Amino acid sequence: MSAPVPSKNDRKVLGRLSLPERNFVAEALRAETVGGVLLLVAAVAALIWANTAGGSYDSVRSFHLGPGSLGLNLSVQHWAADGLLAVFFFVAGIELKRELVAGDLRDPRAAALPVVAALCGMAVPALVYFLTNTAGGGSLDGWAVPTATDIAFALAVLAVIGTSLPSALRAFLLTLAVVDDLFAILIIAVFFTSDLNFAALGGAVLGLVVFWLLLRKRVRGWYIYVPLALAIWGLMYNSGIHATIAGVAMGLMLRCHKEDAGEEHSPGEHIEHLVRPLSAGLAVPLFALFSAGVVVTGGALGDVFTQPETLGVVLGLVVGKAVGIFGGTWLAARFTKAELNDDLAWPDVFAVASLAGIGFTVSLLIGELAFTEDPLLTDEIKAAVLTGSLIAALFSGILLKMRNARYRKLWEDEERDDDLSGVPDIYEMDDPEYHHRMAAIYEKKAAEHRRLAEVAGGEREDGNGPA
């Protein structure tokens, strides 16, 4: 049964999603939540390993392997950052493509809110970092570090505190992360590209054209696409552009809507379903394992709040993200026709905005790229990312817990299915068949109550039951 056409009320800011969109968001967030828990475990393991096993952690992640003749003799850490994260960004590319053709971003009016919120959520942290380091005489190279949001880690926090966010807020968080990933990709491509090797870049572009043509011609077979994808990745790495861009480009080329007869899922949905577990369950946790391991001492933690570079990262994540996303959402609602959904309040938006201050994966990557010539400062920036993300997680967790009863009620209202049709009742309110089914259910319950009352009354008259 198709869901009713959204009413005017459904088009409010953070309004109720359509049923297909709600189901997709729920499925995507379930997968991200599991990946986020694994990411959290990997990060903790990295910290324990780096701080208890002497120099073995650095020895393992600096171990080189790979074909040097192809320019791919890389350290384990670089394989994790340049290779495994390409899988993560491939999935991000598919998510972005889906949002552009079937999600909130397909409608400019609906897209305006998350785009403005995400842009403000990146600009304000960068501004906070800039002001902190201008005042303190620090390096401005790390301005992009606090601009990223780690959706998997954020959802892991939600899983830990058990908050039942309504679908509108969950979709807002997911869309924010998708837009955030897009601009993080652009930042990496524009600001962290070294000397270009035009021959390798040309080969990568040619490979992407072949990839696109094969998709257009409906050519099937993983044995064709996987070797081609590896070749494109290797050429992109050798071109001087960060290799993760290859993953994004290929993800954006996948078709995310059904065209052919008999298709149950679009190629993009099918591939995402296959690759997402690899990304969330292996690629991102391994990246965290070989990137998050920094030696933590009392002095190092103190330096996080005294050095302008590290303080700028912490303030950017904790203050800049919350203020930027909340402010962007408020501005969009204030100066457009959008209104906040009646079921939500502005403190709800601020709680989710503060959750976006968990940077981690992409922030760690940008930190490595920004200070590649200074390993000591790189480790200090990583410590700042971990500290800022932890503070943002604790702060947002407190805010979400304070409003947990409200979220629980909203979530239960969304999930209620009294007629057992398999479709939440809130999506069937405008369907006449729903009211017939509910009337039959109520009549059946009323008849049962009458029968029980008659039985109880008969027992009292016979003196066989309680008066």
PDB file of N, CA and C in Angstrom, residues 12 31 70 78 101 111 117 154-155 177 195 204 237 239 259 267 315 333 339 347 356 404 432 438 463:
ATOM      1  N   LYS A  12       7.359  20.795   6.756  1.00  0.00           N
ATOM      2  CA  LYS A  12       8.023  21.656   7.714  1.00  0.00           C
ATOM      3  C   LYS A  12       9.452  21.193   7.941  1.00  0.00           C
ATOM      4  N   ALA A  31      23.087   0.052  10.038  1.00  0.00           N
ATOM      5  CA  ALA A  31      24.410  -0.395   9.597  1.00  0.00           C
ATOM      6  C   ALA A  31      25.506   0.520  10.132  1.00  0.00           C
ATOM      7  N   LEU A  70      55.188   0.108  -9.089  1.00  0.00           N
ATOM      8  CA  LEU A  70      53.949   0.819  -9.411  1.00  0.00           C
ATOM      9  C   LEU A  70      53.758   2.050  -8.524  1.00  0.00           C
ATOM     10  N   HIS A  78      49.574   4.142   5.631  1.00  0.00           N
ATOM     11  CA  HIS A  78      49.144   4.757   4.379  1.00  0.00           C
ATOM     12  C   HIS A  78      48.166   3.862   3.621  1.00  0.00           C
ATOM     13  N   VAL A 101      19.301  11.985  -6.124  1.00  0.00           N
ATOM     14  CA  VAL A 101      18.272  11.522  -7.060  1.00  0.00           C
ATOM     15  C   VAL A 101      16.998  11.038  -6.370  1.00  0.00           C
ATOM     16  N   ALA A 111      16.438  20.560   0.182  1.00  0.00           N
ATOM     17  CA  ALA A 111      17.892  20.451   0.339  1.00  0.00           C
ATOM     18  C   ALA A 111      18.490  21.678   1.010  1.00  0.00           C
ATOM     19  N   ALA A 117      22.841  24.176   6.832  1.00  0.00           N
ATOM     20  CA  ALA A 117      23.293  23.746   8.154  1.00  0.00           C
ATOM     21  C   ALA A 117      24.688  23.122   8.079  1.00  0.00           C
ATOM     22  N   ALA A 154      29.133   9.076  15.697  1.00  0.00           N
ATOM     23  CA  ALA A 154      27.993   9.756  16.308  1.00  0.00           C
ATOM     24  C   ALA A 154      26.869   8.769  16.603  1.00  0.00           C
ATOM     25  N   LEU A 155      26.617   7.853  15.678  1.00  0.00           N
ATOM     26  CA  LEU A 155      25.557   6.879  15.886  1.00  0.00           C
ATOM     27  C   LEU A 155      25.947   5.836  16.923  1.00  0.00           C
ATOM     28  N   ALA A 177      25.576  14.570   7.452  1.00  0.00           N
ATOM     29  CA  ALA A 177      26.835  13.853   7.293  1.00  0.00           C
ATOM     30  C   ALA A 177      27.185  13.652   5.829  1.00  0.00           C
ATOM     31  N   ASP A 195      52.022  17.985  -5.935  1.00  0.00           N
ATOM     32  CA  ASP A 195      52.394  18.139  -7.338  1.00  0.00           C
ATOM     33  C   ASP A 195      51.684  17.087  -8.183  1.00  0.00           C
ATOM     34  N   ALA A 204      43.819   7.861 -14.822  1.00  0.00           N
ATOM     35  CA  ALA A 204      42.715   7.691 -13.874  1.00  0.00           C
ATOM     36  C   ALA A 204      41.402   8.189 -14.475  1.00  0.00           C
ATOM     37  N   TYR A 237      46.220   7.616  -6.988  1.00  0.00           N
ATOM     38  CA  TYR A 237      47.221   7.798  -5.939  1.00  0.00           C
ATOM     39  C   TYR A 237      48.503   8.390  -6.514  1.00  0.00           C
ATOM     40  N   SER A 239      48.819  10.149  -9.114  1.00  0.00           N
ATOM     41  CA  SER A 239      48.619  11.446  -9.766  1.00  0.00           C
ATOM     42  C   SER A 239      48.910  12.614  -8.825  1.00  0.00           C
ATOM     43  N   GLU A 259      15.513   1.420 -13.372  1.00  0.00           N
ATOM     44  CA  GLU A 259      15.134   1.712 -14.756  1.00  0.00           C
ATOM     45  C   GLU A 259      14.731   0.450 -15.505  1.00  0.00           C
ATOM     46  N   PRO A 267      21.266  -0.555  -9.071  1.00  0.00           N
ATOM     47  CA  PRO A 267      22.648  -1.005  -8.890  1.00  0.00           C
ATOM     48  C   PRO A 267      23.329  -0.337  -7.693  1.00  0.00           C
ATOM     49  N   LEU A 315      38.059  23.378  20.249  1.00  0.00           N
ATOM     50  CA  LEU A 315      36.983  24.374  20.255  1.00  0.00           C
ATOM     51  C   LEU A 315      36.168  24.315  18.967  1.00  0.00           C
ATOM     52  N   ALA A 333      15.370  28.527   8.853  1.00  0.00           N
ATOM     53  CA  ALA A 333      13.973  28.591   9.282  1.00  0.00           C
ATOM     54  C   ALA A 333      13.500  30.033   9.462  1.00  0.00           C
ATOM     55  N   GLU A 339       9.280  26.077   8.657  1.00  0.00           N
ATOM     56  CA  GLU A 339       8.966  26.165  10.080  1.00  0.00           C
ATOM     57  C   GLU A 339       9.376  24.868  10.740  1.00  0.00           C
ATOM     58  N   PRO A 347      15.720  23.037  21.283  1.00  0.00           N
ATOM     59  CA  PRO A 347      16.721  22.250  22.029  1.00  0.00           C
ATOM     60  C   PRO A 347      17.000  20.884  21.417  1.00  0.00           C
ATOM     61  N   ALA A 356      27.136  16.332  16.193  1.00  0.00           N
ATOM     62  CA  ALA A 356      27.950  16.423  14.977  1.00  0.00           C
ATOM     63  C   ALA A 356      29.375  16.882  15.259  1.00  0.00           C
ATOM     64  N   ASN A 404      15.414  12.429  26.494  1.00  0.00           N
ATOM     65  CA  ASN A 404      15.176  11.068  26.027  1.00  0.00           C
ATOM     66  C   ASN A 404      13.706  10.663  26.128  1.00  0.00           C
ATOM     67  N   PRO A 432      -8.834   5.354   3.936  1.00  0.00           N
ATOM     68  CA  PRO A 432     -10.128   4.885   4.472  1.00  0.00           C
ATOM     69  C   PRO A 432     -10.059   3.437   4.960  1.00  0.00           C
ATOM     70  N   MET A 438      -9.368  -0.311  11.884  1.00  0.00           N
ATOM     71  CA  MET A 438      -9.326   0.108  13.283  1.00  0.00           C
ATOM     72  C   MET A 438     -10.704  -0.007  13.920  1.00  0.00           C
ATOM     73  N   GLY A 463     -23.236 -15.888  43.315  1.00  0.00           N
ATOM     74  CA  GLY A 463     -22.446 -15.903  44.548  1.00  0.00           C
ATOM     75  C   GLY A 463     -21.168 -16.677  44.441  1.00  0.00           C
TER      76      GLY A 463
END
